[in-house]
Short mmCIF file of C-alpha atoms in Angstrom, two decimals:
data_model
loop_
_atom_site.label_atom_id
_atom_site.label_comp_id
_atom_site.label_asym_id
_atom_site.label_seq_id
_atom_site.Cartn_x
_atom_site.Cartn_y
_atom_site.Cartn_z
CA MET H 1 121.53 34.04 149.14
CA ASP H 2 123.16 37.40 149.80
CA GLN H 3 124.10 36.90 153.44
CA PRO H 4 125.28 33.72 155.13
CA LEU H 5 122.69 31.84 157.13
CA VAL H 6 125.17 30.86 159.82
CA VAL H 7 126.35 34.10 161.44
CA GLY H 8 128.89 34.22 164.23
CA VAL H 9 129.92 30.59 163.83
CA ASP H 10 133.31 30.83 162.22
CA GLY H 11 134.90 27.84 163.89
CA SER H 12 137.50 29.87 165.76
CA GLU H 13 135.61 29.74 169.06
CA SER H 14 132.98 27.12 168.35
CA SER H 15 133.84 23.48 167.96
CA LEU H 16 130.29 22.15 167.66
CA LEU H 17 126.97 23.53 166.47
CA VAL H 18 123.89 21.53 167.44
CA VAL H 19 120.72 21.85 165.38
CA ALA H 20 117.43 20.02 165.80
CA THR H 21 115.35 18.62 162.99
CA ARG H 22 111.67 17.77 162.94
CA ARG H 23 109.92 15.07 161.03
CA GLY H 24 106.32 14.39 160.28
CA PRO H 25 104.46 11.54 161.97
CA ASP H 26 104.60 9.43 158.80
CA ALA H 27 108.23 10.15 157.95
CA ILE H 28 110.80 7.39 158.13
CA GLY H 29 114.40 8.25 159.01
CA LEU H 30 116.00 11.66 159.31
CA GLN H 31 114.77 14.23 156.82
CA LEU H 32 116.67 17.49 156.59
CA GLY H 33 114.87 20.76 156.09
CA ARG H 34 116.19 23.69 154.11
CA VAL H 35 117.76 25.44 157.11
CA THR H 36 119.50 22.35 158.49
CA HIS H 37 120.82 21.47 155.04
CA THR H 38 122.23 24.98 154.59
CA VAL H 39 123.81 24.97 158.06
CA LEU H 40 125.55 21.69 157.27
CA HIS H 41 127.07 23.23 154.16
CA GLN H 42 127.99 26.67 155.57
CA ALA H 43 129.19 26.01 159.12
CA ALA H 44 132.95 26.11 159.61
CA CYS H 45 132.75 23.86 162.69
CA ALA H 46 131.32 20.40 163.29
CA VAL H 47 127.52 20.16 163.17
CA ALA H 48 125.41 17.65 165.11
CA VAL H 49 121.88 17.12 163.83
CA VAL H 50 119.56 15.67 166.45
CA PRO H 51 115.92 14.67 166.07
CA GLU H 52 113.30 16.53 168.04
CA ARG H 53 111.80 14.52 170.89
CA MET H 54 108.31 13.29 170.27
#
């Protein structure tokens, strides 16, 4: 990846980044998609992953 996925979140002003994740109707537990996984690895601040309401 040439450019970072998380832009403008350098941790200096942000203390928490909240991202939602979706899961299929047959899925059990929390399953991370490609974007959420990358955000967790690139963000300089804390990341909260919350499931989408169904």
